[in-house]
Amino acid sequence: MVTITPSLKPVFNADKVKPGCTVSCVGAYQPHMQEMDPKILPRASKIYFDSQSAVLAESGDIIIPLNGGTISESAFTGELGDVLLGNLVGRENDEEIIVFETVGIGTQDLMAAKAIYDKAVAAKVGTMWE
């Protein structure tokens, strides 16, 4: 499930999220915004961020439930970059609920675009514009 909204209140019901789901929330980029149902957080096996410090400064999806006592920082797994580097484990079984909260880190976006571009060039697909 991916949410990309400027909502001020949750846009889905956590009770309907099935085991094995990955919940990626992109839209809550300010402390008062909240598109994620906070009830999903205690159910999550792992909670990842693009940048934990940025999320804790900007994302109401995490700030609001953290301040309200729904979760604590001990529930956080870490950053996606550490998963990609092999420093943190990702999904371990088909039943885990994974939460990924992102506020958008320009460097990560650029590196992802570069990796996609390099793969397209290597596969000789796409259209080159001059």
Tab-separated table of C-alpha atoms in Angstrom:
chain	number	residue	atom	x	y	z
A	1	MET	CA	0.000	0.000	0.000
A	2	VAL	CA	1.361	3.408	-0.937
A	3	THR	CA	-0.141	6.701	0.206
A	4	ILE	CA	0.859	10.001	-1.365
A	5	THR	CA	-1.591	12.593	-0.097
A	6	PRO	CA	-1.476	15.975	1.654
A	7	SER	CA	-4.064	14.710	4.143
A	8	LEU	CA	-4.400	15.995	7.676
A	9	LYS	CA	-6.053	12.765	8.839
A	10	PRO	CA	-5.498	9.054	8.125
A	11	VAL	CA	-6.647	7.882	4.703
A	12	PHE	CA	-6.871	4.146	5.451
A	13	ASN	CA	-8.065	1.873	8.249
A	14	ALA	CA	-5.176	-0.040	9.844
A	15	ASP	CA	-7.562	-2.795	10.945
A	16	LYS	CA	-7.949	-3.780	7.288
A	17	VAL	CA	-4.211	-4.111	6.621
A	18	LYS	CA	-3.385	-7.790	6.210
A	19	PRO	CA	-0.228	-9.571	7.359
A	20	GLY	CA	2.511	-9.365	4.757
A	21	CYS	CA	1.600	-5.846	3.650
A	22	THR	CA	4.169	-3.126	3.134
A	23	VAL	CA	2.807	0.309	3.966
A	24	SER	CA	4.752	3.158	2.343
A	25	CYS	CA	3.666	6.654	3.270
A	26	VAL	CA	5.039	9.583	1.317
A	27	GLY	CA	2.672	12.499	1.745
A	28	ALA	CA	2.885	13.644	5.379
A	29	TYR	CA	5.821	16.030	5.067
A	30	GLN	CA	4.768	18.432	7.817
A	31	PRO	CA	4.263	17.788	11.559
A	32	HIS	CA	0.482	18.398	11.408
A	33	MET	CA	-0.121	16.120	8.383
A	34	GLN	CA	-1.142	12.498	8.889
A	35	GLU	CA	-2.160	10.070	6.163
A	36	MET	CA	-1.119	6.891	8.009
A	37	ASP	CA	-3.525	5.294	10.475
A	38	PRO	CA	-1.317	5.246	13.602
A	39	LYS	CA	-2.846	1.919	14.672
A	40	ILE	CA	-0.655	0.240	12.034
A	41	LEU	CA	2.543	1.190	13.867
A	42	PRO	CA	2.201	-1.183	16.862
A	43	ARG	CA	1.306	-3.974	14.400
A	44	ALA	CA	4.386	-3.372	12.262
A	45	SER	CA	7.238	-5.850	12.465
A	46	LYS	CA	9.641	-3.233	11.144
A	47	ILE	CA	9.493	0.542	10.726
A	48	TYR	CA	11.954	2.075	8.269
A	49	PHE	CA	12.622	5.668	7.230
A	50	ASP	CA	14.445	7.381	4.401
A	51	SER	CA	16.040	9.580	7.081
A	52	GLN	CA	15.058	9.122	10.702
A	53	SER	CA	16.107	12.651	11.669
A	54	ALA	CA	14.139	14.183	8.787
A	55	VAL	CA	11.043	12.102	9.570
A	56	LEU	CA	11.199	13.032	13.262
A	57	ALA	CA	11.419	16.703	12.298
A	58	GLU	CA	8.804	16.738	9.532
A	59	SER	CA	6.368	13.809	9.384
A	60	GLY	CA	3.128	13.939	11.332
A	61	ASP	CA	2.651	10.239	10.503
A	62	ILE	CA	5.360	9.509	13.072
A	63	ILE	CA	5.507	12.678	15.196
A	64	ILE	CA	1.812	12.565	16.186
A	65	PRO	CA	1.744	8.895	17.326
A	66	LEU	CA	5.152	9.298	18.986
A	67	ASN	CA	3.950	12.312	20.987
A	68	GLY	CA	0.664	10.533	21.750
A	69	GLY	CA	2.374	7.423	23.123
A	70	THR	CA	1.127	5.059	20.393
A	71	ILE	CA	4.754	4.117	19.692
A	72	SER	CA	8.205	4.882	21.040
A	73	GLU	CA	11.510	5.307	19.245
A	74	SER	CA	12.459	1.784	20.351
A	75	ALA	CA	9.963	0.519	17.731
A	76	PHE	CA	11.998	2.062	14.902
A	77	THR	CA	14.072	-0.361	12.853
A	78	GLY	CA	16.234	2.154	11.015
A	79	GLU	CA	16.885	3.680	7.636
A	80	LEU	CA	16.309	2.157	4.225
A	81	GLY	CA	19.893	2.971	3.208
A	82	ASP	CA	21.148	0.609	5.916
A	83	VAL	CA	18.940	-2.157	4.546
A	84	LEU	CA	20.338	-1.573	1.054
A	85	LEU	CA	23.893	-1.651	2.423
A	86	GLY	CA	23.199	-4.896	4.282
A	87	ASN	CA	23.590	-3.323	7.724
A	88	LEU	CA	19.942	-3.995	8.639
A	89	VAL	CA	17.763	-6.930	7.752
A	90	GLY	CA	14.717	-6.378	5.568
A	91	ARG	CA	11.617	-8.539	5.386
A	92	GLU	CA	12.193	-11.895	7.073
A	93	ASN	CA	8.898	-13.639	6.352
A	94	ASP	CA	5.655	-13.316	4.425
A	95	GLU	CA	3.623	-12.340	7.498
A	96	GLU	CA	5.527	-9.243	8.550
A	97	ILE	CA	3.893	-5.865	8.208
A	98	ILE	CA	6.540	-3.383	7.099
A	99	VAL	CA	6.108	0.383	7.398
A	100	PHE	CA	8.240	2.794	5.374
A	101	GLU	CA	7.884	6.496	6.092
A	102	THR	CA	9.596	8.951	3.786
A	103	VAL	CA	9.672	12.710	3.573
A	104	GLY	CA	11.804	12.835	0.437
A	105	ILE	CA	15.556	13.124	0.491
A	106	GLY	CA	16.813	14.679	-2.743
A	107	THR	CA	20.107	12.772	-2.754
A	108	GLN	CA	18.307	9.432	-2.485
A	109	ASP	CA	15.968	10.410	-5.313
A	110	LEU	CA	18.948	11.353	-7.476
A	111	MET	CA	20.791	8.102	-6.732
A	112	ALA	CA	17.675	6.031	-7.470
A	113	ALA	CA	17.208	7.864	-10.778
A	114	LYS	CA	20.882	7.276	-11.661
A	115	ALA	CA	20.593	3.545	-10.897
A	116	ILE	CA	17.473	3.280	-13.093
A	117	TYR	CA	19.181	5.232	-15.869
A	118	ASP	CA	22.296	3.022	-15.730
A	119	LYS	CA	20.174	-0.130	-15.950
A	120	ALA	CA	18.227	1.268	-18.906
A	121	VAL	CA	21.448	2.164	-20.743
A	122	ALA	CA	22.919	-1.292	-20.043
A	123	ALA	CA	19.720	-2.972	-21.292
A	124	LYS	CA	19.573	-0.630	-24.305
A	125	VAL	CA	15.984	0.389	-23.530
A	126	GLY	CA	14.358	3.791	-23.428
A	127	THR	CA	14.705	6.855	-25.575
A	128	MET	CA	17.771	9.094	-25.500
A	129	TRP	CA	16.891	12.769	-25.863
A	130	GLU	CA	19.548	15.202	-26.956
